[in-house]
Coordinates of C-alpha atoms in Angstrom, one line a residue:
M8 CA -21.0 19.3 -6.5
L9 CA -24.5 19.5 -7.9
A10 CA -25.8 21.3 -11.0
S11 CA -28.8 23.6 -10.6
P12 CA -32.2 22.4 -11.9
D13 CA -31.9 24.8 -14.9
G14 CA -28.4 23.5 -15.7
T15 CA -26.7 27.0 -15.6
T16 CA -24.9 26.9 -12.3
R17 CA -23.0 24.4 -10.2
R18 CA -23.1 24.2 -6.4
F19 CA -19.8 23.8 -4.6
S20 CA -19.4 23.1 -0.9
V21 CA -16.4 22.5 1.4
R22 CA -16.1 21.8 5.1
A23 CA -14.3 24.5 7.1
P24 CA -16.0 24.7 10.6
D25 CA -13.5 27.1 12.2
A26 CA -13.0 29.5 9.2
A27 CA -14.3 33.1 9.3
S28 CA -14.5 33.4 5.5
V29 CA -14.1 31.0 2.6
W30 CA -13.9 31.7 -1.1
L31 CA -14.4 29.4 -4.1
C32 CA -11.7 30.2 -6.6
P33 CA -12.4 29.2 -10.2
F34 CA -9.7 29.5 -12.8
D35 CA -10.1 30.2 -16.5
D36 CA -8.1 28.8 -19.4
A37 CA -5.6 31.7 -19.0
D38 CA -5.1 30.7 -15.3
R39 CA -6.9 33.9 -14.2
E40 CA -8.5 33.5 -10.8
T41 CA -12.0 34.6 -9.7
R42 CA -12.9 34.7 -6.0
V43 CA -16.5 33.9 -5.1
A44 CA -17.5 34.5 -1.4
M45 CA -19.1 31.3 0.0
D46 CA -22.0 31.3 2.5
R47 CA -21.8 29.4 5.7
D48 CA -24.2 26.5 6.1
G49 CA -23.4 25.0 9.5
E50 CA -19.9 23.7 9.4
T51 CA -19.7 23.8 5.6
W52 CA -19.5 26.6 3.1
V53 CA -21.5 26.8 -0.1
A54 CA -21.3 28.8 -3.3
H55 CA -22.7 28.6 -6.8
A56 CA -20.8 29.3 -10.0
P57 CA -21.6 29.1 -13.8
I58 CA -21.2 25.6 -15.2
V59 CA -17.9 25.5 -17.1
R60 CA -16.7 22.2 -18.8
H61 CA -13.7 20.9 -16.9
Q62 CA -13.8 23.8 -14.5
R63 CA -10.5 24.1 -12.5
Y64 CA -10.8 25.5 -9.0
G65 CA -9.5 25.7 -5.5
F66 CA -10.5 27.3 -2.2
R67 CA -9.1 30.0 0.1
A68 CA -10.0 30.4 3.8
A69 CA -9.4 33.1 6.4
G70 CA -9.6 33.0 10.2
P71 CA -7.4 32.5 13.2
P72 CA -4.1 30.6 12.6
P73 CA -3.4 28.3 10.9
F74 CA -5.8 29.9 8.3
D75 CA -3.9 31.7 5.6
P76 CA -6.0 33.3 2.7
A77 CA -2.8 33.4 0.6
K78 CA -2.9 29.7 0.3
L79 CA -4.9 28.1 -2.5
L80 CA -6.3 24.9 -1.1
V81 CA -7.2 21.7 -2.9
D82 CA -10.7 20.3 -2.4
P83 CA -10.2 17.2 -0.1
Y84 CA -12.9 15.4 -2.2
A85 CA -11.3 16.2 -5.5
T86 CA -11.2 13.3 -7.9
H87 CA -9.1 14.9 -10.7
L88 CA -6.1 17.3 -10.6
D89 CA -4.8 19.4 -13.5
R90 CA -1.2 18.4 -12.7
P91 CA 1.0 16.7 -10.0
F92 CA 2.1 18.2 -6.8
E93 CA 5.6 19.7 -6.7
Y94 CA 7.2 20.8 -3.5
D95 CA 8.1 24.5 -3.1
A96 CA 9.3 26.2 0.1
R97 CA 6.6 28.9 -0.5
L98 CA 3.9 26.3 0.2
A99 CA 4.9 26.5 3.9
M100 CA 5.5 30.3 4.1
F101 CA 2.7 32.2 5.8
G102 CA 1.5 35.0 3.5
A103 CA 3.1 33.6 0.3
D104 CA 0.5 33.2 -2.4
T105 CA 0.4 29.7 -3.8
A106 CA -2.1 29.9 -6.7
A107 CA 0.7 29.3 -9.2
L108 CA 2.2 26.4 -7.2
V109 CA -0.8 24.2 -6.2
P110 CA -2.6 21.8 -8.6
K111 CA -6.2 22.8 -9.3
A112 CA -9.1 20.4 -8.8
V113 CA -10.9 19.7 -12.1
V114 CA -14.7 19.2 -12.3
V115 CA -15.4 16.1 -14.4
D116 CA -18.5 14.1 -14.8
P117 CA -18.2 10.7 -13.0
L118 CA -18.2 7.6 -15.1
P119 CA -21.4 5.5 -15.1
P120 CA -21.1 3.4 -11.9
V121 CA -19.9 -0.1 -12.3
V122 CA -21.8 -2.9 -10.7
P123 CA -19.0 -4.4 -8.7
A124 CA -18.6 -8.1 -9.3
P125 CA -17.4 -10.2 -6.4
P126 CA -13.7 -10.0 -5.9
V127 CA -11.5 -12.1 -8.1
F128 CA -9.1 -12.5 -5.3
R129 CA -9.7 -14.9 -2.4
A130 CA -7.8 -15.3 0.8
G131 CA -5.1 -17.9 0.3
G132 CA -4.1 -16.6 -3.1
L133 CA -1.0 -15.0 -4.3
I134 CA -0.7 -11.2 -4.1
Y135 CA 1.9 -9.4 -6.2
E136 CA 2.9 -6.1 -4.7
L137 CA 4.2 -3.6 -7.3
N138 CA 5.1 0.0 -7.9
V139 CA 3.5 1.0 -11.2
R140 CA 6.3 3.3 -12.4
G141 CA 9.1 1.1 -11.2
F142 CA 7.5 -2.1 -12.5
T143 CA 6.9 -0.9 -16.1
N144 CA 9.3 2.0 -16.8
L145 CA 12.1 -0.2 -18.3
H146 CA 9.9 -2.8 -19.9
L147 CA 11.0 -2.7 -23.5
D148 CA 8.1 -4.7 -24.8
L149 CA 5.7 -1.9 -23.8
P150 CA 5.1 1.2 -26.0
P151 CA 7.1 4.1 -24.6
A152 CA 4.0 6.2 -24.2
I153 CA 2.5 3.9 -21.6
R154 CA 5.6 2.9 -19.6
G155 CA 5.3 3.9 -16.0
T156 CA 1.5 4.2 -16.1
V157 CA -1.4 2.3 -14.9
S158 CA -2.4 1.4 -18.4
A159 CA 0.8 -0.5 -18.9
L160 CA -0.4 -3.2 -16.5
A161 CA -3.1 -4.1 -19.0
H162 CA -0.6 -4.8 -21.8
P163 CA -0.4 -8.4 -22.9
A164 CA 3.3 -8.7 -22.1
V165 CA 2.6 -7.7 -18.5
I166 CA -0.4 -10.0 -18.1
E167 CA 1.6 -12.9 -19.6
H168 CA 4.2 -12.5 -16.9
L169 CA 1.6 -12.3 -14.1
R170 CA -0.1 -15.4 -15.4
T171 CA 3.1 -17.3 -15.7
I172 CA 3.6 -17.0 -11.9
C173 CA -0.1 -17.5 -11.2
V174 CA -0.7 -14.1 -9.6
D175 CA -4.2 -13.8 -8.1
A176 CA -4.1 -10.1 -7.4
V177 CA -1.8 -7.2 -8.0
E178 CA -1.5 -4.8 -5.1
L179 CA -0.7 -1.4 -6.5
M180 CA 1.5 0.9 -4.3
P181 CA -0.1 4.3 -4.0
I182 CA -1.4 5.8 -7.2
V183 CA -3.2 8.8 -5.8
A184 CA -1.5 12.2 -6.0
W185 CA 1.4 12.8 -3.6
I186 CA 4.0 15.4 -2.8
D187 CA 7.7 15.0 -2.2
E188 CA 8.9 15.3 1.4
R189 CA 10.5 18.8 1.7
H190 CA 14.1 17.4 2.3
L191 CA 14.2 15.6 -1.1
P192 CA 14.3 18.3 -3.8
P193 CA 17.5 19.9 -2.4
L194 CA 19.1 16.5 -2.6
G195 CA 18.0 16.0 -6.2
L196 CA 15.7 13.2 -5.1
R197 CA 12.0 12.4 -5.6
N198 CA 9.5 10.2 -3.8
A199 CA 9.3 7.0 -5.7
W200 CA 6.7 5.2 -3.7
G201 CA 3.8 7.7 -3.2
Y202 CA 3.3 7.2 0.5
N203 CA 2.9 11.0 1.0
P204 CA -0.6 11.8 -0.3
V205 CA -2.5 15.0 -0.2
V206 CA -6.1 14.3 -1.2
P207 CA -7.2 10.6 -1.2
M208 CA -9.4 10.3 -4.3
A209 CA -7.4 12.1 -7.0
L210 CA -5.2 9.8 -9.1
D211 CA -1.7 11.1 -9.7
P212 CA -1.5 12.5 -13.3
R213 CA 2.0 11.0 -13.7
L214 CA 0.9 7.5 -13.0
C215 CA -2.7 7.6 -14.4
P216 CA -2.9 10.4 -17.0
G217 CA -6.1 9.0 -18.3
G218 CA -7.8 9.4 -14.9
M219 CA -10.5 7.1 -13.6
A220 CA -11.2 5.7 -17.1
E221 CA -7.6 4.5 -17.4
L222 CA -7.8 2.8 -14.0
R223 CA -11.2 1.3 -14.7
D224 CA -10.1 -0.1 -18.1
T225 CA -7.0 -1.6 -16.5
V226 CA -8.9 -3.2 -13.7
A227 CA -11.4 -4.7 -16.2
T228 CA -8.6 -6.1 -18.4
L229 CA -6.8 -7.7 -15.4
R230 CA -10.0 -9.1 -14.0
G231 CA -10.7 -10.6 -17.5
A232 CA -7.4 -12.4 -17.0
G233 CA -8.4 -13.7 -13.6
I234 CA -6.3 -11.1 -11.7
G235 CA -7.8 -8.9 -9.1
V236 CA -6.6 -5.4 -8.2
I237 CA -5.9 -4.2 -4.6
L238 CA -5.1 -0.5 -4.0
D239 CA -2.6 0.4 -1.3
L240 CA -4.0 3.5 0.3
V241 CA -2.5 5.9 2.9
F242 CA -5.0 7.3 5.4
N243 CA -2.7 7.6 8.4
H244 CA -1.2 11.0 7.5
T245 CA -1.0 13.5 4.6
G246 CA 1.8 15.2 2.8
E247 CA 1.2 18.4 4.8
S248 CA 3.7 17.0 7.2
D249 CA 4.6 18.6 10.5
A250 CA 4.2 22.2 11.8
E251 CA 6.8 23.3 9.3
G252 CA 5.1 21.6 6.4
P253 CA 3.1 22.9 3.4
T254 CA -0.5 24.1 3.6
L255 CA -2.3 22.3 0.8
S256 CA -5.7 21.2 1.7
L257 CA -7.0 19.9 5.1
R258 CA -4.5 22.1 7.1
G259 CA -6.0 25.2 5.5
L260 CA -9.6 24.2 5.7
D261 CA -10.3 21.9 8.7
D262 CA -7.2 21.4 10.9
R263 CA -9.3 19.2 13.2
H264 CA -8.6 16.3 10.9
Y265 CA -5.1 16.1 12.4
A266 CA -4.6 14.5 15.8
R267 CA -3.1 16.7 18.5
A268 CA -1.8 16.3 22.0
P269 CA -3.4 18.3 24.9
D270 CA -0.8 21.0 24.4
G271 CA -1.8 21.4 20.7
A272 CA 1.2 19.7 19.2
L273 CA 0.7 17.4 16.3
I274 CA 0.7 13.8 17.2
N275 CA 3.2 11.9 15.1
D276 CA 2.3 8.2 15.3
T277 CA 3.4 7.8 11.6
G278 CA 6.9 9.1 11.6
T279 CA 5.8 11.6 8.9
G280 CA 5.0 14.6 10.9
N281 CA 1.2 14.3 11.4
T282 CA -1.5 11.7 12.1
L283 CA -5.1 11.8 10.9
D284 CA -7.6 11.6 13.7
F285 CA -10.1 8.8 13.2
G286 CA -12.0 9.9 16.3
Y287 CA -13.2 12.8 14.2
P288 CA -16.3 11.7 12.2
P289 CA -15.4 13.8 9.1
T290 CA -12.1 11.9 8.7
R291 CA -14.0 8.6 8.7
D292 CA -16.5 10.1 6.2
L293 CA -13.7 11.1 3.8
V294 CA -12.1 7.6 4.0
L295 CA -15.4 5.8 3.4
A296 CA -16.2 8.1 0.5
T297 CA -12.8 7.3 -1.0
L298 CA -13.2 3.5 -0.7
R299 CA -16.7 3.7 -2.2
H300 CA -15.3 5.9 -5.0
F301 CA -12.7 3.3 -6.1
V302 CA -15.1 0.4 -5.8
G303 CA -18.0 2.1 -7.5
Q304 CA -16.0 3.8 -10.2
A305 CA -13.2 1.3 -10.9
G306 CA -14.5 -2.0 -9.4
V307 CA -11.3 -2.8 -7.5
D308 CA -11.2 -6.0 -5.4
G309 CA -10.1 -4.3 -2.2
F310 CA -7.5 -2.2 -0.3
R311 CA -4.3 -2.5 1.7
F312 CA -4.0 0.1 4.5
D313 CA -0.6 1.6 5.3
L314 CA 0.1 1.9 9.0
A315 CA -3.5 0.7 9.6
T316 CA -3.3 1.0 13.3
V317 CA -4.0 4.7 12.9
L318 CA -7.5 3.8 11.5
A319 CA -8.4 2.6 15.0
R320 CA -6.8 5.3 17.1
S321 CA -8.7 8.1 18.9
P322 CA -5.9 8.4 20.1
G323 CA -5.5 4.9 21.5
F324 CA -6.0 1.7 19.5
A325 CA -9.5 0.2 19.7
P326 CA -10.2 -3.2 18.0
D327 CA -13.9 -2.2 17.7
A328 CA -13.2 1.2 16.2
P329 CA -16.1 2.8 14.3
I330 CA -14.4 2.7 11.0
F331 CA -14.4 -1.1 11.0
A332 CA -18.1 -1.3 11.6
A333 CA -18.8 1.3 9.0
I334 CA -16.9 -0.6 6.3
A335 CA -18.6 -3.9 7.3
A336 CA -22.0 -2.3 7.1
D337 CA -21.5 -0.6 3.7
P338 CA -23.1 -2.5 0.8
L339 CA -20.3 -1.5 -1.6
L340 CA -17.5 -2.4 0.7
A341 CA -18.6 -5.3 2.8
D342 CA -17.3 -8.0 0.5
R343 CA -14.1 -6.3 -0.5
I344 CA -10.7 -7.5 0.5
M345 CA -9.3 -5.5 3.4
I346 CA -5.6 -5.8 4.3
A347 CA -4.0 -4.2 7.3
E348 CA -0.4 -3.3 7.9
P349 CA -1.1 -3.8 11.6
W350 CA 1.4 -1.4 13.2
D351 CA 2.5 2.2 13.5
I352 CA 5.1 3.9 15.7
G353 CA 2.8 5.3 18.3
P354 CA 2.3 4.0 21.8
G355 CA 1.2 0.3 21.7
G356 CA 1.3 0.6 17.9
Y357 CA 2.0 -3.1 17.1
R358 CA -1.4 -4.8 16.7
L359 CA -0.8 -7.9 14.7
G360 CA -3.7 -10.3 15.1
Q361 CA -6.1 -7.7 16.5
F362 CA -7.9 -6.5 13.4
P363 CA -11.4 -7.6 12.6
A364 CA -11.9 -11.3 11.7
S365 CA -12.8 -10.4 8.1
W366 CA -9.5 -8.6 7.5
L367 CA -6.1 -10.0 6.4
E368 CA -2.9 -8.7 8.0
W369 CA 0.7 -8.4 6.9
N370 CA 2.6 -10.8 9.1
D371 CA 6.2 -9.6 9.8
R372 CA 6.6 -12.3 12.3
Y373 CA 6.3 -14.8 9.5
R374 CA 9.0 -13.0 7.5
D375 CA 11.5 -12.8 10.3
D376 CA 11.0 -16.3 11.7
V377 CA 11.4 -17.9 8.3
R378 CA 14.4 -15.8 7.5
R379 CA 16.0 -16.7 10.8
F380 CA 15.5 -20.5 10.2
W381 CA 17.3 -20.3 6.9
R382 CA 19.9 -17.9 8.2
G383 CA 20.7 -20.6 10.8
D384 CA 19.7 -19.0 14.1
G385 CA 16.0 -19.8 14.1
S386 CA 14.2 -22.9 15.3
V387 CA 12.2 -25.5 13.5
G388 CA 9.4 -24.9 16.0
A389 CA 9.1 -21.2 14.9
L390 CA 9.2 -22.3 11.3
A391 CA 6.4 -24.9 11.8
T392 CA 4.2 -22.3 13.5
R393 CA 4.6 -19.9 10.6
L394 CA 4.0 -22.7 8.0
A395 CA 0.8 -23.7 9.7
G396 CA -0.7 -20.2 9.4
S397 CA 0.7 -18.5 12.6
T398 CA -1.7 -20.3 14.9
D399 CA -0.1 -18.5 17.8
I400 CA -1.4 -15.3 16.5
F401 CA -4.6 -16.1 14.5
G402 CA -5.8 -19.3 16.1
D403 CA -6.3 -22.8 14.6
E404 CA -9.6 -22.3 12.7
R405 CA -8.9 -19.5 10.2
T406 CA -5.6 -17.8 9.5
R407 CA -5.7 -14.2 8.3
S408 CA -2.0 -14.1 7.8
V409 CA -0.5 -12.4 4.7
N410 CA 2.8 -14.3 4.6
F411 CA 5.7 -12.6 2.8
M412 CA 9.5 -12.8 2.7
A413 CA 10.1 -9.3 1.4
S414 CA 8.0 -6.2 0.5
H415 CA 8.7 -2.7 -0.9
D416 CA 9.9 -1.7 2.6
G417 CA 13.2 -3.4 3.4
F418 CA 15.7 -5.5 1.5
T419 CA 14.7 -7.2 -1.8
L420 CA 14.7 -11.0 -1.5
A421 CA 18.0 -11.1 -3.4
D422 CA 19.6 -8.5 -1.1
T423 CA 18.3 -10.4 2.0
V424 CA 20.9 -13.1 1.4
R425 CA 23.7 -10.8 0.1
Y426 CA 23.9 -8.0 2.6
A427 CA 24.3 -8.1 6.4
T428 CA 23.6 -4.4 6.8
R429 CA 21.8 -1.6 4.9
H430 CA 23.5 0.6 2.3
N431 CA 21.2 3.6 2.0
E432 CA 23.8 6.3 1.5
A433 CA 22.2 7.5 -1.7
N434 CA 19.1 8.6 0.3
G435 CA 21.1 11.5 1.7
E436 CA 20.4 10.7 5.4
S437 CA 23.9 9.3 6.2
N438 CA 22.6 5.8 6.1
R439 CA 20.4 6.3 9.2
D440 CA 17.1 5.7 7.4
G441 CA 15.4 2.3 6.8
H442 CA 15.5 -0.8 9.0
A443 CA 18.7 -1.0 11.0
H444 CA 18.3 -4.6 12.1
E445 CA 16.8 -6.7 9.3
V446 CA 17.1 -10.4 9.4
S447 CA 19.6 -10.9 6.6
W448 CA 22.9 -12.5 5.9
I449 CA 25.8 -12.9 3.4
S450 CA 25.2 -16.4 2.1
A451 CA 27.8 -18.7 0.5
T452 CA 24.9 -20.0 -1.7
P453 CA 22.6 -17.0 -2.3
G454 CA 20.8 -18.6 -5.2
A455 CA 19.9 -21.7 -3.2
D456 CA 18.8 -19.6 -0.2
V457 CA 16.5 -17.5 -2.3
R458 CA 14.9 -20.6 -3.8
A459 CA 14.5 -22.1 -0.3
L460 CA 12.8 -19.0 1.0
L461 CA 10.4 -18.8 -1.9
A462 CA 9.6 -22.5 -1.7
T463 CA 8.8 -22.0 2.0
L464 CA 6.5 -19.2 1.2
F465 CA 4.5 -21.1 -1.4
A466 CA 4.2 -24.1 1.0
S467 CA 2.7 -22.0 3.8
R468 CA -0.9 -21.8 4.9
G469 CA -2.7 -18.5 4.3
T470 CA -2.4 -15.7 1.8
I471 CA 1.1 -15.2 0.3
M472 CA 2.7 -12.1 -1.2
I473 CA 5.8 -11.4 -3.2
A474 CA 7.2 -8.1 -4.1
A475 CA 7.5 -7.4 -7.8
G476 CA 10.9 -8.4 -9.1
D477 CA 11.8 -10.8 -6.3
E478 CA 10.9 -13.7 -8.7
M479 CA 13.4 -12.3 -11.1
G480 CA 16.4 -11.8 -8.7
R481 CA 16.0 -8.0 -8.5
T482 CA 18.6 -6.1 -6.4
Q483 CA 18.6 -2.6 -4.9
H484 CA 22.3 -3.1 -4.1
G485 CA 21.7 -3.1 -0.4
N486 CA 19.3 -0.1 -0.2
N487 CA 16.5 -1.2 2.1
N488 CA 14.6 2.1 2.0
A489 CA 14.4 3.0 -1.7
Y490 CA 11.5 5.4 -1.3
A491 CA 13.5 8.3 -2.7
Q492 CA 15.1 6.4 -5.5
D493 CA 12.9 7.1 -8.5
N494 CA 15.7 5.7 -10.8
A495 CA 17.4 2.5 -11.7
T496 CA 17.9 1.6 -8.1
S497 CA 14.2 0.9 -7.6
W498 CA 13.1 0.2 -11.2
I499 CA 12.9 -3.4 -12.4
D500 CA 15.5 -4.1 -15.1
W501 CA 13.6 -6.4 -17.5
G502 CA 16.8 -7.0 -19.4
A503 CA 18.5 -8.6 -16.4
I504 CA 15.9 -11.2 -15.5
D505 CA 17.0 -14.4 -13.9
H506 CA 14.8 -16.6 -16.1
D507 CA 15.7 -19.8 -14.2
L508 CA 14.4 -18.2 -11.0
V509 CA 11.2 -17.1 -12.7
G510 CA 10.7 -20.7 -13.8
H511 CA 11.3 -21.9 -10.3
V512 CA 8.6 -19.5 -9.0
A513 CA 6.2 -20.5 -11.8
H514 CA 6.7 -24.2 -10.8
L515 CA 6.0 -23.4 -7.1
A516 CA 2.9 -21.4 -8.0
Q517 CA 1.5 -24.2 -10.2
W518 CA 2.2 -26.7 -7.4
R519 CA 0.3 -24.4 -4.9
R520 CA -2.7 -24.1 -7.1
A521 CA -2.8 -27.9 -7.7
H522 CA -2.5 -28.5 -3.9
H523 CA -5.1 -25.9 -2.9
D524 CA -5.6 -27.8 0.4
I525 CA -2.3 -26.3 1.6
P526 CA -3.2 -22.5 1.5
D527 CA -7.0 -23.0 2.1
V528 CA -7.9 -20.7 5.0
R529 CA -11.4 -22.0 5.3
V530 CA -10.6 -25.4 6.8
R531 CA -8.5 -26.7 9.6
H532 CA -5.6 -28.8 8.4
D533 CA -4.5 -32.2 9.6
I534 CA -0.8 -31.6 9.8
R535 CA 1.8 -34.0 11.1
W536 CA 5.5 -33.3 11.6
S537 CA 8.5 -35.5 11.4
T538 CA 12.3 -35.2 11.2
N539 CA 13.9 -35.4 7.8
D540 CA 14.7 -39.1 8.4
G541 CA 11.1 -39.9 9.0
Q542 CA 11.0 -40.1 12.8
P543 CA 8.3 -38.4 14.9
M544 CA 9.5 -35.0 16.3
A545 CA 10.7 -35.3 19.9
E546 CA 10.4 -32.3 22.2
Q547 CA 14.1 -31.3 21.8
D548 CA 13.9 -31.5 18.0
W549 CA 11.7 -28.4 17.9
S550 CA 14.6 -26.2 19.1
R551 CA 17.6 -28.2 17.9
A552 CA 16.7 -29.9 14.5
D553 CA 18.1 -28.6 11.3
G554 CA 15.0 -29.5 9.3
V555 CA 11.5 -30.8 9.4
V556 CA 8.9 -32.6 7.2
M557 CA 5.4 -31.2 7.1
R558 CA 2.7 -33.7 6.1
V559 CA -0.7 -32.3 5.2
A560 CA -3.6 -34.7 4.8
A561 CA -6.0 -34.1 1.9
G562 CA -8.6 -36.8 1.8
E563 CA -6.9 -40.1 1.1
A564 CA -3.7 -38.4 -0.1
E565 CA -1.0 -36.7 1.8
D566 CA 1.4 -34.0 0.8
A567 CA 4.9 -34.0 2.3
I568 CA 7.2 -31.1 2.2
S569 CA 10.8 -31.3 3.6
F570 CA 12.7 -28.3 4.8
D571 CA 16.4 -29.2 4.9
R572 CA 18.6 -26.4 6.2
P573 CA 22.1 -27.9 5.8
A574 CA 21.2 -28.8 2.1
R575 CA 19.6 -25.3 1.6
R576 CA 16.6 -27.1 0.0
V577 CA 12.9 -27.6 0.2
T578 CA 11.5 -30.8 -1.4
F579 CA 7.9 -31.5 -2.4
S580 CA 6.5 -35.0 -2.6

């Protein structure tokens, strides 16, 4: 949007290449709508309207199906909304007017651009994955007015905890505006995670009521404490869901953004009803604009991409996909941290180790192999490979592995050693949702097992990640897919912290920082292996031994870490 030279009107534009007519729809303070016919300019439509401070607006479009002029449509490039999305069945009913149901975009002046400083976070550090609402909603040391919001992360009590366990970057689960999946409201449930976005740049008013200024101030405060900020973004699908889903934005303006099979059916490589088409240049343009927006306006360190394989589909996966080159060539983005969740559910969707050399990747092979070792059915050989940076996947020279024991998706760490199967009945899907075959077990010594798993993580080469609350002993009582539990199931109970476990994690984190040669991804390590009684590993030991000692040379010194399965213990010396 641009103001006219005389400062009296503002130019609006929107892409709708297949529409027959498009209207700009400003709303006044009484929520009365005006419709302004827009003029076609190639594949975009343009209109001018008087400048109104904090103008609220949407679009309507007419043409062949799926166009429906009864639907008020949110600007895909909106950066502010006047309220959150709420699901209503009329959003998906053809001919039902939705002006009273859909949030309006709000015109706000952008903040002065920041000059992005180099990322605080460096590969090899500790990432702390957190859900903003669930992490702070029950924190009694925070003022009630900020609990559950982005600004709560800048509170001294939160920063003190993050510094205690030596967090190098927080990874914020989605904070942009999302909508509940349509099956949740009838069950009395709400989406708690935010992985169902509608427009990619607009912060959700529930999580960030102060808008970009709130995010920017929080990022600056965290960076001042030596903690970077990574945003988890969802570009693989939108909340418009499948063919029965709501019409909110892209579906009503430019349906080409959604990947389709030759018969016209929506491709569903995400399990959410639709998949964005990254072979369509406007999709890539929207994503790049979003990344630039959050770096240039908030100064974030980088991004984690949910189901990132979709970014390189058109429709098949391509390791040299255009989006990767575009990010690498962008002066605002080239030095940012990029983290892939390297899989989706489409054909050939598992692509661990196949993203660009500058990207980090979530490594579920690490999680499962280390869990299996401590469960008792995994080998020392597999453990050693994961400890050394997953050289079978990433090579010897530079690991790009993000090692983790648990994440938002799956059992919490405490539940990993207390439940053999999922217990997701509260999600209303007859316990069919979530991972059915997690590597978990009912341990006779759950506390020792959790400590051993955490110690293994901190002793591993590469970047490491822990999910918020795992350092405190947080449980979800066996729910391994708590996306719909915006309640005490997924919220961290700060009054029930296992302080001894927090101290254990703090000790591990301090050890890792003091022994930076262990995680350093820039150098090749001189690692030697031996049995727990000091003997060189024989060939049969790699599959039969119940433990191993990893010795890492660092100049004249040598660090030795012993992994003893029968004793349920990791020892550092």
